[in-house]
Coordinates of C-alpha atoms in Angstrom, one line a residue:
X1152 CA -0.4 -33.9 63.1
X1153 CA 2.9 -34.7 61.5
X1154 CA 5.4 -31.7 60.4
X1155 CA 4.0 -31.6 56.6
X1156 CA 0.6 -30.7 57.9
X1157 CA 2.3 -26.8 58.5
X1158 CA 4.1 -27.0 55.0
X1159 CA 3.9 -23.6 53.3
X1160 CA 1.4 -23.8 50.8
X1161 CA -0.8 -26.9 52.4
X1162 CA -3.0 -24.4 53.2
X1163 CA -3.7 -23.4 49.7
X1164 CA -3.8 -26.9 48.1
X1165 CA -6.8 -27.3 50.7
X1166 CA -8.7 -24.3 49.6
X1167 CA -8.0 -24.6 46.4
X1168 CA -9.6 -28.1 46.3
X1169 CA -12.4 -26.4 47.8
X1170 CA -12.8 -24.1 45.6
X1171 CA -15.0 -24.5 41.9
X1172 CA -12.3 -25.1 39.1
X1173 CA -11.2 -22.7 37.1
X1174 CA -13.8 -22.2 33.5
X1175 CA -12.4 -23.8 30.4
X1176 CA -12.3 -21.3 27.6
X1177 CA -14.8 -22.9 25.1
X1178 CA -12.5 -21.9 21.9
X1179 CA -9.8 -23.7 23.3
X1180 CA -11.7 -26.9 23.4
X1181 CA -11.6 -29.5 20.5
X1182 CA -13.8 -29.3 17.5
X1183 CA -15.0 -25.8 19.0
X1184 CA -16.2 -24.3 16.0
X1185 CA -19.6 -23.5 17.3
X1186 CA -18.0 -21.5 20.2
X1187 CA -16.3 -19.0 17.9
X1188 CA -19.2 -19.2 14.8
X1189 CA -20.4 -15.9 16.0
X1190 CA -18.1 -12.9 14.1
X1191 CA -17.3 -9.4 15.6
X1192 CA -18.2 -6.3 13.8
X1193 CA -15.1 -4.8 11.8
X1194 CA -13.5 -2.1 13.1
X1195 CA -15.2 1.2 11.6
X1196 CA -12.6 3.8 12.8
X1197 CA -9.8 2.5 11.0
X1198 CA -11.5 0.8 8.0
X1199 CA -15.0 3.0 6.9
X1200 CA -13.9 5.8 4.4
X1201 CA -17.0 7.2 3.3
X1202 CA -17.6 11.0 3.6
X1203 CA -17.9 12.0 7.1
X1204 CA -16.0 9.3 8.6
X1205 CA -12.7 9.4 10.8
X1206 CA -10.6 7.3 8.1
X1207 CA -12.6 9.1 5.1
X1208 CA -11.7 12.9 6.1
X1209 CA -8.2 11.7 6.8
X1210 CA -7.5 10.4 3.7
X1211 CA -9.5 13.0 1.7
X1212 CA -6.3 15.2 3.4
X1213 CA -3.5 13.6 0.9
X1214 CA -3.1 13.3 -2.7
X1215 CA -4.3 10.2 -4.3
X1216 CA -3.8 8.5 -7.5
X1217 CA -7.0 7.7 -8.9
X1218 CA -6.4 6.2 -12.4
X1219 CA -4.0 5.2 -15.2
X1220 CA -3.2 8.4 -17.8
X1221 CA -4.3 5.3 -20.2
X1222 CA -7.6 4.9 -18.8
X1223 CA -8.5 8.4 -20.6
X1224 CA -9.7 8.1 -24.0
X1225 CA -12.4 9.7 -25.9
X1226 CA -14.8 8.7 -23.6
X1227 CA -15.3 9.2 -19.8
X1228 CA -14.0 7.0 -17.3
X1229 CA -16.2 6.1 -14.4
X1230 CA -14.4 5.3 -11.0
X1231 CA -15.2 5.2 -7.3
X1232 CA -12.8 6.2 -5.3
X1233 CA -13.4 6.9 -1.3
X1234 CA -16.6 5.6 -1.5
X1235 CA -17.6 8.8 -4.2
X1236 CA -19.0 8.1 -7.5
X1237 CA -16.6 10.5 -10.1
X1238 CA -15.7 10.6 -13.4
X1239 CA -12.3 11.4 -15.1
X1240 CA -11.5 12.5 -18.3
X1241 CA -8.9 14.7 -20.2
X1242 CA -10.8 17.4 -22.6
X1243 CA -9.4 18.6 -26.2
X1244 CA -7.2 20.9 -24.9
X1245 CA -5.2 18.6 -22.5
X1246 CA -7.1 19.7 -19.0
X1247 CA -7.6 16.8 -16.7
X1248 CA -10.9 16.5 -15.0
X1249 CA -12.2 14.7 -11.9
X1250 CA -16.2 15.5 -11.6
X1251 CA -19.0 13.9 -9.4
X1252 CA -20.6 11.7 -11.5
X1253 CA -24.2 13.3 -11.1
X1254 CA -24.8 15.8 -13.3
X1255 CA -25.9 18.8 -10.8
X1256 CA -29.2 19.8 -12.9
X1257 CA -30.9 16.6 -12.9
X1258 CA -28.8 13.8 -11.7
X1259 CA -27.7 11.8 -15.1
X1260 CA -23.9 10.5 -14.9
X1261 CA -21.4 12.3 -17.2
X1262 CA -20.0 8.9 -18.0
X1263 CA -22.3 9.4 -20.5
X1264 CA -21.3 12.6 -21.2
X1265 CA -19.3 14.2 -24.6
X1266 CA -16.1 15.5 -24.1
X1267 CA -15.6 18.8 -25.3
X1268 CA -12.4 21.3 -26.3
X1269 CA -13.0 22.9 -22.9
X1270 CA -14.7 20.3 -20.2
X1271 CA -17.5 17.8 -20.3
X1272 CA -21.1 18.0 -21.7
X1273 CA -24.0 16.3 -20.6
X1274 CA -26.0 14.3 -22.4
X1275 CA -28.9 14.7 -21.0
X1276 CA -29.8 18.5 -20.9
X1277 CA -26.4 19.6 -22.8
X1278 CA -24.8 21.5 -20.1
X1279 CA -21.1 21.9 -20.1
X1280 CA -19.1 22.0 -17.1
X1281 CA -15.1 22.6 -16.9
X1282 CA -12.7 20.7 -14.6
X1283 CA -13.1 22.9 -12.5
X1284 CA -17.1 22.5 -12.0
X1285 CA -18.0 25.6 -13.1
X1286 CA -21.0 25.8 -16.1
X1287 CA -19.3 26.9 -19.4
X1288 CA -22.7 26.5 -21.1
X1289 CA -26.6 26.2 -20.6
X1290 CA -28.5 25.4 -23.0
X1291 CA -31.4 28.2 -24.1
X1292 CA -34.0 29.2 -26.9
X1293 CA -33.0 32.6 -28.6
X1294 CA -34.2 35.3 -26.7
X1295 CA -33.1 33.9 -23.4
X1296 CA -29.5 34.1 -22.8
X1297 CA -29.5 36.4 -19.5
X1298 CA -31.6 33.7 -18.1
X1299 CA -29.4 30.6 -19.4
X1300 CA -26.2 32.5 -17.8
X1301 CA -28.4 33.4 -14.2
X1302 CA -28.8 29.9 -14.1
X1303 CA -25.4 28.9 -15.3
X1304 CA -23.9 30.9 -12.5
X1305 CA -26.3 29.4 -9.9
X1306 CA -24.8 25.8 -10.0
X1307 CA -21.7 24.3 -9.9
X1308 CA -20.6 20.6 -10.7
X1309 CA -18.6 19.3 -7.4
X1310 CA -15.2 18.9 -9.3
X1311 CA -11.6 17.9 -7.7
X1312 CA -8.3 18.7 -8.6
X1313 CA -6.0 16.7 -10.7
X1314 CA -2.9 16.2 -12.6
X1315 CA -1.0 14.0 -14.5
X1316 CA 2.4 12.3 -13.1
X1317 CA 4.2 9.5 -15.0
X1318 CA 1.3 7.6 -16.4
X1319 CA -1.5 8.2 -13.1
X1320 CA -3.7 10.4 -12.6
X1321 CA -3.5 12.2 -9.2
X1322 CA -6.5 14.0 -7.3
X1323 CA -7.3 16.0 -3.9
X1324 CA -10.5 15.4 -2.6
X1325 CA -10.6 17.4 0.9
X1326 CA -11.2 20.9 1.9
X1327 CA -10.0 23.4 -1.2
X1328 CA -8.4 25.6 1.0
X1329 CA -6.5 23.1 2.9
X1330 CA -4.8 21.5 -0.1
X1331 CA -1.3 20.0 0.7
X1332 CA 1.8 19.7 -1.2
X1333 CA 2.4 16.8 -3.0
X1334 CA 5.2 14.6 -1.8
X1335 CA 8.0 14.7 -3.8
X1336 CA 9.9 11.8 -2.3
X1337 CA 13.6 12.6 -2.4
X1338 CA 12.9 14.3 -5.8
X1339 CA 11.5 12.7 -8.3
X1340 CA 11.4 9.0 -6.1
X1341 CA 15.3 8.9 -6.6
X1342 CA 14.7 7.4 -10.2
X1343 CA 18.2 7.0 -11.8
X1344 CA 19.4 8.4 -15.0
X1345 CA 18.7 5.3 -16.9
X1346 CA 15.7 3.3 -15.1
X1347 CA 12.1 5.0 -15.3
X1348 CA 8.9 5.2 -13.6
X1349 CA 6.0 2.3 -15.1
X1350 CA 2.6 3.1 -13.8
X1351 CA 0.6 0.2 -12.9
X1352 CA -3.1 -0.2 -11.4
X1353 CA -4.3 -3.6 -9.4
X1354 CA -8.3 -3.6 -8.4
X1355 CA -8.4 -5.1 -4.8
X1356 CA -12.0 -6.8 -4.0
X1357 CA -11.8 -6.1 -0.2
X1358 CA -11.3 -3.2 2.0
X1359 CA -8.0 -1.4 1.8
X1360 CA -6.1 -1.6 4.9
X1361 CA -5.6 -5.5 4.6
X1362 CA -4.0 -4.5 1.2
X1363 CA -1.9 -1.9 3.3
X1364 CA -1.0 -4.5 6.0
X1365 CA 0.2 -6.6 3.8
X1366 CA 3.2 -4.5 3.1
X1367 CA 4.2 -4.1 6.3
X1368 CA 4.2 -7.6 7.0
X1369 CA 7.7 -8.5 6.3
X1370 CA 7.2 -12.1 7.1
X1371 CA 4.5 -13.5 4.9
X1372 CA 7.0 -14.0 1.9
X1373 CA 8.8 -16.7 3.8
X1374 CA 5.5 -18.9 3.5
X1375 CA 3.3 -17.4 0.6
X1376 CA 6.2 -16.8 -1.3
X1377 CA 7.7 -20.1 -0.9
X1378 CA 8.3 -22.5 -3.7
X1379 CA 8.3 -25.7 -1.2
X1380 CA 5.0 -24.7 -0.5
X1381 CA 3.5 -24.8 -3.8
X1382 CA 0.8 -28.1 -4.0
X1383 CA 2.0 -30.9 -5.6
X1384 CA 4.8 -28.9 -7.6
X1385 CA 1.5 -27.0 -9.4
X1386 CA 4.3 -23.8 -10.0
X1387 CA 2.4 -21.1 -11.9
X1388 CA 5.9 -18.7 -10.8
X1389 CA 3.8 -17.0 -7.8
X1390 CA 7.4 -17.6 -6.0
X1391 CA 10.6 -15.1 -4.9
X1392 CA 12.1 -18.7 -6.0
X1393 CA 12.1 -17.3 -9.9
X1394 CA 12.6 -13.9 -9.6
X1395 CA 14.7 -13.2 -6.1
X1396 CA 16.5 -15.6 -4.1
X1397 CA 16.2 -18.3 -1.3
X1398 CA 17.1 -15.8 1.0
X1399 CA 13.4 -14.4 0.6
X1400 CA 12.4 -17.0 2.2
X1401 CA 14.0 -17.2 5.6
X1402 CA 12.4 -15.4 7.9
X1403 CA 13.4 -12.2 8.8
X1404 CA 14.9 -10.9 11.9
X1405 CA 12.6 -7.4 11.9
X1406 CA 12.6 -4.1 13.8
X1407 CA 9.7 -1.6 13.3
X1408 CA 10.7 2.0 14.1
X1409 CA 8.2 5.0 14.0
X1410 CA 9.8 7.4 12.3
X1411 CA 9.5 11.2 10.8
X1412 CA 7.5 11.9 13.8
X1413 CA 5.2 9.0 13.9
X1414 CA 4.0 9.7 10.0
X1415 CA 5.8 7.0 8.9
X1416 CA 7.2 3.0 9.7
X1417 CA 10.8 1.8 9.3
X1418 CA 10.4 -1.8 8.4
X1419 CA 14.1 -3.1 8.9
X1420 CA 14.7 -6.8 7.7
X1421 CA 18.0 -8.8 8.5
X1422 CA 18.3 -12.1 6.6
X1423 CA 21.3 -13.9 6.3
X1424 CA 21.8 -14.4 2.4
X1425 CA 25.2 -17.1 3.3
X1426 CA 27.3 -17.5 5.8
X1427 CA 29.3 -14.1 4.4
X1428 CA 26.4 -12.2 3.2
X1429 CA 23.9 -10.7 4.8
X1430 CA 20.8 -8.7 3.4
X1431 CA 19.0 -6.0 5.1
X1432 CA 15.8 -4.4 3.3
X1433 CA 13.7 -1.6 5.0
X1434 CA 10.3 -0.6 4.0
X1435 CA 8.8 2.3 4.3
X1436 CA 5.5 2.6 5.0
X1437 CA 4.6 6.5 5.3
X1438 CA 0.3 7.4 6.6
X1439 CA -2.0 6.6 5.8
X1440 CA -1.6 4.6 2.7
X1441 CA 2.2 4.7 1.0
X1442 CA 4.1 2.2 0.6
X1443 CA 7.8 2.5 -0.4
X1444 CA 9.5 -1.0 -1.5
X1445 CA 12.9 -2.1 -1.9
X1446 CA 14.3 -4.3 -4.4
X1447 CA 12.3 -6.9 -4.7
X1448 CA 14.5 -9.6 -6.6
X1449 CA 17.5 -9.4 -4.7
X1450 CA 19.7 -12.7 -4.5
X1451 CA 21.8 -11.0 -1.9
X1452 CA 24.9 -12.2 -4.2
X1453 CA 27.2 -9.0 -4.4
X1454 CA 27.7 -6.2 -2.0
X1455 CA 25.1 -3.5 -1.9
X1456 CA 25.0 0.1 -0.4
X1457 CA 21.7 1.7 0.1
X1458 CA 20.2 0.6 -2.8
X1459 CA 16.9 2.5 -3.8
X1460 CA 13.2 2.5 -4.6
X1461 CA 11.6 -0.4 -6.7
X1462 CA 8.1 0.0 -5.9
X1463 CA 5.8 2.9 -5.1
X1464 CA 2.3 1.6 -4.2
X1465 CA -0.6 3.3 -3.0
X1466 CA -3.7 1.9 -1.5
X1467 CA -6.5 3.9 -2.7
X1468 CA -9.8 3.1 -1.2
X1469 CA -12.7 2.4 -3.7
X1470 CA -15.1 1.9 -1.2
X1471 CA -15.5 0.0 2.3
X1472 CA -15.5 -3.2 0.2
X1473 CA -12.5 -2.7 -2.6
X1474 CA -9.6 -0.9 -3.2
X1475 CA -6.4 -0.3 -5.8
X1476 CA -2.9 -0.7 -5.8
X1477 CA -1.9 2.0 -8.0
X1478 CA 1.6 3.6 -8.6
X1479 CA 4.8 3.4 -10.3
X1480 CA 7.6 0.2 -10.8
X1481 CA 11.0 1.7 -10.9
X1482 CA 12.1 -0.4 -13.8
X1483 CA 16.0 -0.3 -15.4
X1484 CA 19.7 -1.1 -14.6
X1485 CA 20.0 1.5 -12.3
X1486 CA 17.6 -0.4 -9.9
X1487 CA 16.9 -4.1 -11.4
X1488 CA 21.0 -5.3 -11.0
X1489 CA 19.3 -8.8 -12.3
X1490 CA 17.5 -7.6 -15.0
X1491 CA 14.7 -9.7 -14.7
X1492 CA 11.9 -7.2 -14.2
X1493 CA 9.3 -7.2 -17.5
X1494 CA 8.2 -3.7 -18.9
X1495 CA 5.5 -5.4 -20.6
X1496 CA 3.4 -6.8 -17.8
X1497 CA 3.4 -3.8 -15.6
X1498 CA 0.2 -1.9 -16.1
X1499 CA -3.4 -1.8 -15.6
X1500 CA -4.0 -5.1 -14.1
X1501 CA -1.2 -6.7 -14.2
X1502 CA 2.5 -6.5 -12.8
X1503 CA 5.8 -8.3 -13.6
X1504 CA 7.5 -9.2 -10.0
X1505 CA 5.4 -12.4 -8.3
X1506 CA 2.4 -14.1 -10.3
X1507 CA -0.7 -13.9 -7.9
X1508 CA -0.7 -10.1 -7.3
X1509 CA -3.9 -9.4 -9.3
X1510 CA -7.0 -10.7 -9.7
X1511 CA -6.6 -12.4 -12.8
X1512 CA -3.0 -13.9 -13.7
X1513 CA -0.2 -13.9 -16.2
X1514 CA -2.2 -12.2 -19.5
X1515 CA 0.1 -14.2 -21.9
X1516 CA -2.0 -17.0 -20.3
X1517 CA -5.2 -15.8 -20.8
X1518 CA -4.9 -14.0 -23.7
X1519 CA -4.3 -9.9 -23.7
X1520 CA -6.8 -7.6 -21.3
X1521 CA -8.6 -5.0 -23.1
X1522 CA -9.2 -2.3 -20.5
X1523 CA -13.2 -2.4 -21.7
X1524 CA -13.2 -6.1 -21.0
X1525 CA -12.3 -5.3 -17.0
X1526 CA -14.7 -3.2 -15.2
X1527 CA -13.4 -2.4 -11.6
X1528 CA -16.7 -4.4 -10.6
X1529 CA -16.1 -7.2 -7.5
X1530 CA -17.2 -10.5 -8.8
X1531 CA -17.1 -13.8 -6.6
X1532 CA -13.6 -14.8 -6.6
X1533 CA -13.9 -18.0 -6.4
X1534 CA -15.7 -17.9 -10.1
X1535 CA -12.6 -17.0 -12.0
X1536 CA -11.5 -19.4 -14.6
X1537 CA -8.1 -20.0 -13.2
X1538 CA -9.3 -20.7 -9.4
X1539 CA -7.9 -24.0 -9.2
X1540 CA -4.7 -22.2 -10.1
X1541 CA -4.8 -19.9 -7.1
X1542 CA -5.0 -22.3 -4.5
X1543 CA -2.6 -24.7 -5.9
X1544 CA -0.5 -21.8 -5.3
X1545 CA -2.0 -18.8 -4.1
X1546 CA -0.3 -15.1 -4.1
X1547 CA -0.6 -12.1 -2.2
X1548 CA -4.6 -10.9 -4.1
X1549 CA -5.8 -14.6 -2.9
X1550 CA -4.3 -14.6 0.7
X1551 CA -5.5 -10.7 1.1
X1552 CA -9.4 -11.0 -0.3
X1553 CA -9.8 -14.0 1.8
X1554 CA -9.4 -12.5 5.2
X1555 CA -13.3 -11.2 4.5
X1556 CA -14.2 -8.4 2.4
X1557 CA -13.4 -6.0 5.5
X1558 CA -10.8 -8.1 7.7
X1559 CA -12.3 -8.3 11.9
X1560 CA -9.3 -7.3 13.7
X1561 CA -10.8 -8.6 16.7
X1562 CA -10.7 -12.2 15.4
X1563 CA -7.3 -11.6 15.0
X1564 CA -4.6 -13.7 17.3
X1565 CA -1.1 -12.4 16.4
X1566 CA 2.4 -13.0 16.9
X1567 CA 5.7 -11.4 17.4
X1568 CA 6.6 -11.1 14.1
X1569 CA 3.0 -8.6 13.4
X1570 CA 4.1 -6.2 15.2
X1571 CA 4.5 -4.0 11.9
X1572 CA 0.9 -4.2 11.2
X1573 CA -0.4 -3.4 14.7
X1574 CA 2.4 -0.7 14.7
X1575 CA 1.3 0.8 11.9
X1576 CA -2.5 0.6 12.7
X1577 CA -1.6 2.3 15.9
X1578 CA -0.1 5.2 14.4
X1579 CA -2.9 5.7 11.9
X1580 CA -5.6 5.8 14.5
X1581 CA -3.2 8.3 16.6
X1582 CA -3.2 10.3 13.8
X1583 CA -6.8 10.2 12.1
X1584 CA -8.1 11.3 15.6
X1585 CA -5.5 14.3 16.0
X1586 CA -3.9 12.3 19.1
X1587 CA -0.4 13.1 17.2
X1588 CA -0.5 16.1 15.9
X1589 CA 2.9 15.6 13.8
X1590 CA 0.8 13.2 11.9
X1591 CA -2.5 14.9 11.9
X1592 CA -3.8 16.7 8.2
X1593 CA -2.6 19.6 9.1
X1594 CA 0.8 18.1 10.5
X1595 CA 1.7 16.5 7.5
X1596 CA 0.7 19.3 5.3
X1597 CA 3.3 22.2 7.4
X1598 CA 5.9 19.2 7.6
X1599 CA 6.0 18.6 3.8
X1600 CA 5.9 22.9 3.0
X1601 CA 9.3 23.0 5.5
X1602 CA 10.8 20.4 3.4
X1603 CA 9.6 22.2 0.0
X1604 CA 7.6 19.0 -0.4
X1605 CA 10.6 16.4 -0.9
X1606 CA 11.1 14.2 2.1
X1607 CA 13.4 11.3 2.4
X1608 CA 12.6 8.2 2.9
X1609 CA 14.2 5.2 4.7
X1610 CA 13.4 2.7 1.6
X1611 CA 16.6 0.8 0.6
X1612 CA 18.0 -2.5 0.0
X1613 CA 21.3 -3.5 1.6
X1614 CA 24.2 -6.6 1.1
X1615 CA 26.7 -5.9 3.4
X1616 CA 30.0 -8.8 3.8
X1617 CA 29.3 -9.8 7.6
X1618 CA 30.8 -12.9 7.8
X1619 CA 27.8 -15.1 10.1
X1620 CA 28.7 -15.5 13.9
X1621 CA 29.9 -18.9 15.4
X1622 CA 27.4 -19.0 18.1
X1623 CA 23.9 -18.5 17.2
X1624 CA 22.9 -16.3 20.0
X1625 CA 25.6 -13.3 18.6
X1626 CA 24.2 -13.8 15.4
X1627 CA 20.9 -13.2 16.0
X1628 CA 22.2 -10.4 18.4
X1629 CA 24.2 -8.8 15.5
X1630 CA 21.5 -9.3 13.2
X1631 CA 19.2 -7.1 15.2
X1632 CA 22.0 -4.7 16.4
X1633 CA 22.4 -3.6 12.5
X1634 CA 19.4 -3.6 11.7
X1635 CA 18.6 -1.3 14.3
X1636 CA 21.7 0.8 13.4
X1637 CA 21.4 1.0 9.9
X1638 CA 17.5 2.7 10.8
X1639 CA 19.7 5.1 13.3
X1640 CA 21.9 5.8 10.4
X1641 CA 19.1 6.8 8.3
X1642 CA 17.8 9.0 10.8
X1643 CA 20.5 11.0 11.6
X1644 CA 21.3 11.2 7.5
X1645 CA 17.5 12.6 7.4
X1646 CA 18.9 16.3 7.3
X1647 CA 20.8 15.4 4.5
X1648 CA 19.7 15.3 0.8
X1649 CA 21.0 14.0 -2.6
X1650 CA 24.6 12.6 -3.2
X1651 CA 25.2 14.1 0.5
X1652 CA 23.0 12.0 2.0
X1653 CA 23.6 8.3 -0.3
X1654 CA 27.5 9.1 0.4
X1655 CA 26.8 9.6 4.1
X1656 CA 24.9 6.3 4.5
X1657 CA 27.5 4.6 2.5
X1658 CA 30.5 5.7 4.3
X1659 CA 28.1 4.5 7.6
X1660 CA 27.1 0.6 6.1
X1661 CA 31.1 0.0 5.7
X1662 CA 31.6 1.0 9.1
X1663 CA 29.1 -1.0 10.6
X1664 CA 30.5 -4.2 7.7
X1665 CA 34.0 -3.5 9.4
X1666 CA 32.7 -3.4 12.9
X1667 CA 30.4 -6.8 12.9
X1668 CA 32.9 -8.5 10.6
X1669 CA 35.5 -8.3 13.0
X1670 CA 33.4 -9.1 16.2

C-alpha cells in the first residue's frame, strides 16, 4: 500500500461510493411542474374568520370600520363583514345601526327594510327594531296589544354597536361586556391644524391577511412600484416614479422590531435618497389588522424630523375569500410637503397615491362610480375591461388577489427581506391563541384603558443630512445602526406624549445626523 491509502478521509470516499446517492429533490429538477402541481391547504388559524374560529373571535375583540358614513342613505346598506351577513343604516333621528340581516321573526333581510325615525322596519311582517336590537313595535289587530308587546319583549334582533368617525362607520362585534376602548392614536391620529382626515373604502377579492402583508412588506415597491418595470413603456401612473421619488425604488435596508409588547411591528426603512440624504420611513403595523403609513410621496429632497401619519388603513375581513381597505388619507400641507395628493379621488373605491390600488382604476378613465353601480360582489378579475391595463403594469390589488383567493403559506419560499411578514404573522398567532398575553383581547383592551385609549405610535417619515460613507461596508453598517436607533429613540420617547414627545425625537434625529455625519 502506498502512504495515500491511510489519508484521512480515504476511508469515507470508499463508503461513500458504496453507499446509494443522495435523493434528488423532484422540485428542483427542470421542467418539474408536475412535482409541485399538488397545493397545500391554507393555513386556517391565521386566515378563517368566521364565528367560532381562532382569527374570528380575535378580531371580533377590536373595533372595526365597516363602511363609508356615505354608504348610508335612505335605504339600508347590506355588508358582510367577518363572515356575518349585517345591515347598516342611520335612522331619522341620527342613530347609527349595525343589525343581522335576518329579520329574527321569520328570516327576511332588513336590506329590504324601511327606515324609520327610531330604527328599522321590516317589510315583511312590519316589526321595528332599534339599533340596539330591541322590538320597538309588533304589529297586532285591536284588541291584542298585551299579546303584541309579550311577544315583542320575547325577541331581540342581534344588533352591534356603532358610531360614526370622520366619514366611516365603526362597529364592535365581540362579547358586550368585554367591549374595548377605541384607539385613539396619539389623539386624534396627530392630524395637523390644517390637513384633515378623507375616509376611503377599497373591496379586496381575496382573503385579508395577504392585504395585511402587503404593508409590512417594505420591499415590494422597489419592483411593483418601479417605472423601469412597466411593459413596453404602457405607464398608466401605477409608479412612486410620479408621485414620490427614485429613492422609492432602491431597496431598503429594513429592521423589524416587535414593539408595545409584541401588539405591534416597527418597520424601519433606510434608503439612501443621495449621496447627502438619507430617508428613513417606519411603519407601523399594530394586531391584528392596523396599519399606520408614512408619507408616501416623499422625494427625500429637504431635511425632515419625524414627520407623521399619511395613511390609516384597516383590513377588515369580509369573509374567508374578500376583504376592505377602509380608513382615512391624512390629506393637507401639514403632511403632503409636495402637494400632490388628490382630495377628489380618495373615497369609496378609489384613492389618489399609486394607480393599481383598487379593483377598478383611475374613475376619470372610466367614467364616475355610482356607489349603486359597485356591489362589494367578487367577480373574476381577469374579466374587467381594463385587464390588459393591469398586467402591462400591474399595482398592489393585481399582485395581492393573484397570490390565490386565500394565499398557501406553505408554498411560500421566502427571503431575508420577508422577514416583516413572517414577523408579523408570528406575533398574531402568539396572540390569537393567548401565547402573549400583552397581546391577547384582554391584553390589548387593559393596555389601551392605562393609556386613556391614546397610544403612540412609531409611524413617521424621516430625511436626515448623513453624508453616504466612502466604503460600502460602513454604509450599509450605518444605515442599519440608525435605523435601529431611531426605533430605540421612539421607544424610550413612548412615555412621552404631544409636543413633548415630537420635540424629544427631534432633538434625538440631530444627534444621531451629527454623530453619523461625522463618522
Amino acid at each position: 500500500m502506498t502512504e495515500a491509502t491511510f489519508r484521512p478521509g480515504n476511508a469515507a470516499v470508499a463508503d461513500a461510493a458504496k453507499s446509494p446517492p443522495r435523493p434528488v429533490k423532484k422540485n428542483l429538477l427542470p421542467y418539474s411542474g408536475y412535482h409541485t402541481n399538488k397545493e397545500v391547504e391554507h393555513d386556517p388559524e391565521l386566515t378563517e374568520v368566521g364565528p367560532g374560529t381562532t382569527m374570528g373571535e380575535y378580531m371580533r375583540s377590536f373595533w372595526h370600520p365597516i363602511c363609508m358614513s356615505m354608504e348610508l342613505t335612505d335605504t339600508p346598506r347590506f355588508l358582510k363583514i367577518l363572515g356575518e351577513e349585517l345591515v347598516a343604516f342611520r335612522d331619522k333621528s341620527g342613530q347609527i345601526g349595525v343589525l343581522h340581516a335576518h329579520c329574527v321573526h321569520r328570516g327576511a333581510s332588513l336590506e329590504y327594510g324601511a327606515i324609520q325615525e327610531r330604527g328599522i322596519m321590516c317589510c315583511y311582517h312590519g316589526m321595528v327594531f332599534d339599533v340596539d336590537g330591541t322590538c320597538i313595535h309588533v304589529p297586532y289587530p285591536k284588541g291584542e296589544e298585551a299579546e303584541a308587546e309579550r311577544f315583542g319583549c320575547s325577541i331581540r334582533q342581534g344588533a352591534y354597536k356603532a358610531f360614526e368617525r370622520h366619514g366611516l362607520i365603526f362597529a364592535y362585534m365581540g362579547p358586550p361586556e368585554n367591549e374595548p376602548p377605541f384607539p385613539e392614536w396619539e389623539e386624534n391620529f396627530t392630524v395637523a391644524p390644517t390637513d384633515e382626515l378623507v375616509a376611503y373604502s377599497n373591496f379586496q377579492h381575496c382573503n385579508w391577511l395577504q392585504v395585511q402583508d402587503n404593508a409590512a412588506d417594505n420591499y415590494h415597491p422597489t419592483a411593483l412600484h418601479a417605472g423601469k418595470n412597466v411593459v413596453d413603456g404602457h405607464f398608466q401612473g401605477t409608479t412612486f416614479d410620479e408621485v414620490g421619488a427614485n429613492s422609492m425604488e432602491v431597496a431598503p435596508d429594513m429592521q423589524f422590531v416587535p414593539v408595545h409588547q409584541g401588539r405591534s411591528l416597527a418597520c424601519a426603512g433606510a434608503r439612501r435618497v443621495d449621496s447627502e440624504r438619507l430617508f428613513i420611513r417606519v411603519q407601523h403595523q399594530v394586531l391584528p389588522n392596523l396599519s399606520l403609513h408614512a408619507y408616501t410621496s416623499e422625494d427625500g429632497k429637504a431635511q425632515k424630523y419625524f414627520s407623521r401619519f399619511h395613511m390609516i388603513r384597516w383590513t377588515v375581513p369580509v369573509d374567508d375569500r374578500n376583504s376592505k381597505m377602509i380608513g382615512w388619507r391624512v390629506m393637507g400641507p401639514g403632511i403632503d410637503t409636495r402637494g400632490v395628493g388628490d382630495k377628489s379621488l380618495v373615497g369609496y373605491e378609489t384613492i389618489d397615491f399609486l394607480e393599481g390600488q383598487v379593483a377598478m382604476r383611475r374613475p376619470e378613465r372610466f367614467g364616475k362610480y355610482k356607489l349603486e353601480d359597485m356591489p362589494e360582489i367578487p367577480s373574476d378579475h381577469r374579466a374587467r375591461h381594463n385587464y390588459k391595463d393591469a398586467q402591462y403594469a400591474p399595482g398592489d390589488y393585481e399582485a395581492i388577489i393573484s397570490q390565490r383567493p386565500i394565499a398557501v403559506h406553505a408554498l411560500e419560499n421566502p427571503t431575508k427581506f420577508d422577514a416583516g411578514v413572517y414577523a408579523f404573522r408570528k406575533m398574531l398567532r402568539e396572540a390569537a391563541r393567548g401565547t402573549n398575553p400583552a397581546a391577547s383581547a384582554q391584553g390589548f383592551a387593559d393596555w389601551l384603558r392605562e393609556l386613556n385609549g391614546m397610544p403612540n405610535s412609531y409611524c413617521s417619515g424621516n430625511v436626515l443630512n448623513v453624508r453616504e460613507a466612502p466604503v460600502l461596508a460602513d454604509e450599509v453598517a450605518n444605515r442599519r445602526k440608525i435605523a435601529k436607533q431611531l426605533v430605540m429613540m421612539l421607544t424610550e420617547s413612548d412615555k412621552l406624549r404631544g409636543e413633548e414627545r415630537n420635540a424629544f425625537v427631534r432633538a434625538g434625529l440631530q444627534k444621531l445626523e451629527q454623530q453619523f455625519d461625522q463618522a
